[in-house]
């Protein structure tokens, strides 16, 4: 290194300072590992919680068949009511489930 005005001295770090920094680094590393393990446990726990929550409900599917000669549409919603849109040729009676 070519610098003007410097004595070209090397600065040494005292051993106690080095050991203190290494101990602090090891404590930080231990804390980080604890944090990572805690976050993984929380992630698994939240996924298990959602699976339990979603398994409480039963999904029901209904199939409704509609015969309309004139091209009408019959739509049934989940509450069991039948709503007829359009006009089709039929006997004028709506089928109720």
Coordinates of C-alpha atoms in Angstrom, one line a residue:
X1 CA 0.0 0.0 0.0
X2 CA 1.5 3.3 -1.1
X3 CA 0.2 6.1 1.0
X4 CA 1.9 9.3 1.8
X5 CA 1.8 10.5 5.4
X6 CA 1.0 7.1 7.0
X7 CA 3.4 5.1 9.1
X8 CA 2.3 1.9 7.5
X9 CA 1.3 0.5 10.9
X10 CA -1.0 -2.4 11.3
X11 CA -3.7 -2.2 13.9
X12 CA -4.3 -5.3 16.0
X13 CA -7.5 -6.0 17.8
X14 CA -7.0 -7.0 21.4
X15 CA -7.9 -10.6 22.2
X16 CA -10.5 -9.7 24.8
X17 CA -12.3 -7.5 22.3
X18 CA -12.2 -10.3 19.7
X19 CA -13.6 -12.9 22.2
X20 CA -16.3 -10.5 23.3
X21 CA -17.5 -10.0 19.7
X22 CA -17.4 -13.7 19.0
X23 CA -19.5 -14.4 22.1
X24 CA -22.0 -11.7 21.0
X25 CA -22.2 -13.3 17.6
X26 CA -22.8 -16.7 19.0
X27 CA -25.6 -15.4 21.2
X28 CA -27.2 -13.7 18.1
X29 CA -26.9 -16.9 16.1
X30 CA -28.6 -18.9 18.9
X31 CA -31.4 -16.3 19.0
X32 CA -31.9 -16.5 15.3
X33 CA -32.1 -20.3 15.4
X34 CA -34.8 -20.1 18.1
X35 CA -36.7 -17.6 16.0
X36 CA -36.5 -19.8 12.9
X37 CA -37.8 -22.9 14.9
X38 CA -40.5 -20.8 16.5
X39 CA -41.7 -19.5 13.1
X40 CA -41.7 -23.0 11.6
X41 CA -43.8 -24.2 14.5
X42 CA -46.2 -21.3 14.1
X43 CA -46.6 -22.0 10.4
X44 CA -47.4 -25.6 10.9
X45 CA -49.8 -24.7 13.7
X46 CA -51.7 -22.2 11.6
X47 CA -52.0 -24.7 8.8
X48 CA -53.3 -27.4 11.2
X49 CA -55.8 -24.8 12.6
X50 CA -57.1 -24.0 9.1
X51 CA -57.5 -27.7 8.3
X52 CA -59.5 -28.2 11.5
X53 CA -61.6 -25.1 10.9
X54 CA -62.4 -26.1 7.3
X55 CA -63.2 -29.8 8.2
X56 CA -66.0 -28.6 10.5
X57 CA -68.2 -27.8 7.5
X58 CA -69.7 -30.3 5.0
X59 CA -69.9 -29.3 1.4
X60 CA -73.2 -30.3 -0.2
X61 CA -73.8 -30.3 -3.9
X62 CA -77.2 -30.4 -5.5
X63 CA -78.0 -31.5 -9.0
X64 CA -81.1 -30.1 -10.6
X65 CA -82.4 -31.3 -13.9
X66 CA -84.7 -29.1 -15.9
X67 CA -86.5 -29.9 -19.1
X68 CA -87.4 -26.8 -21.0
X69 CA -88.5 -27.3 -24.6
X70 CA -88.4 -23.6 -25.4
X71 CA -84.8 -22.9 -24.3
X72 CA -85.7 -21.5 -20.8
X73 CA -83.3 -21.8 -17.9
X74 CA -84.1 -23.1 -14.4
X75 CA -81.5 -22.2 -11.7
X76 CA -81.7 -23.6 -8.1
X77 CA -79.8 -21.9 -5.4
X78 CA -78.5 -23.5 -2.2
X79 CA -81.6 -22.7 -0.1
X80 CA -83.7 -25.1 -2.1
X81 CA -85.7 -22.4 -3.9
X82 CA -86.1 -22.6 -7.6
X83 CA -85.8 -19.5 -9.8
X84 CA -86.9 -19.7 -13.4
X85 CA -85.5 -17.2 -15.9
X86 CA -86.9 -17.1 -19.3
X87 CA -90.0 -18.7 -20.7
X88 CA -90.2 -22.3 -21.8
X89 CA -93.0 -24.5 -23.0
X90 CA -94.3 -26.7 -20.3
X91 CA -97.4 -27.5 -18.2
X92 CA -96.8 -24.3 -16.1
X93 CA -95.9 -26.1 -12.9
X94 CA -92.5 -25.5 -11.3
X95 CA -90.9 -28.5 -9.6
X96 CA -90.1 -27.9 -5.9
X97 CA -87.4 -30.0 -4.3

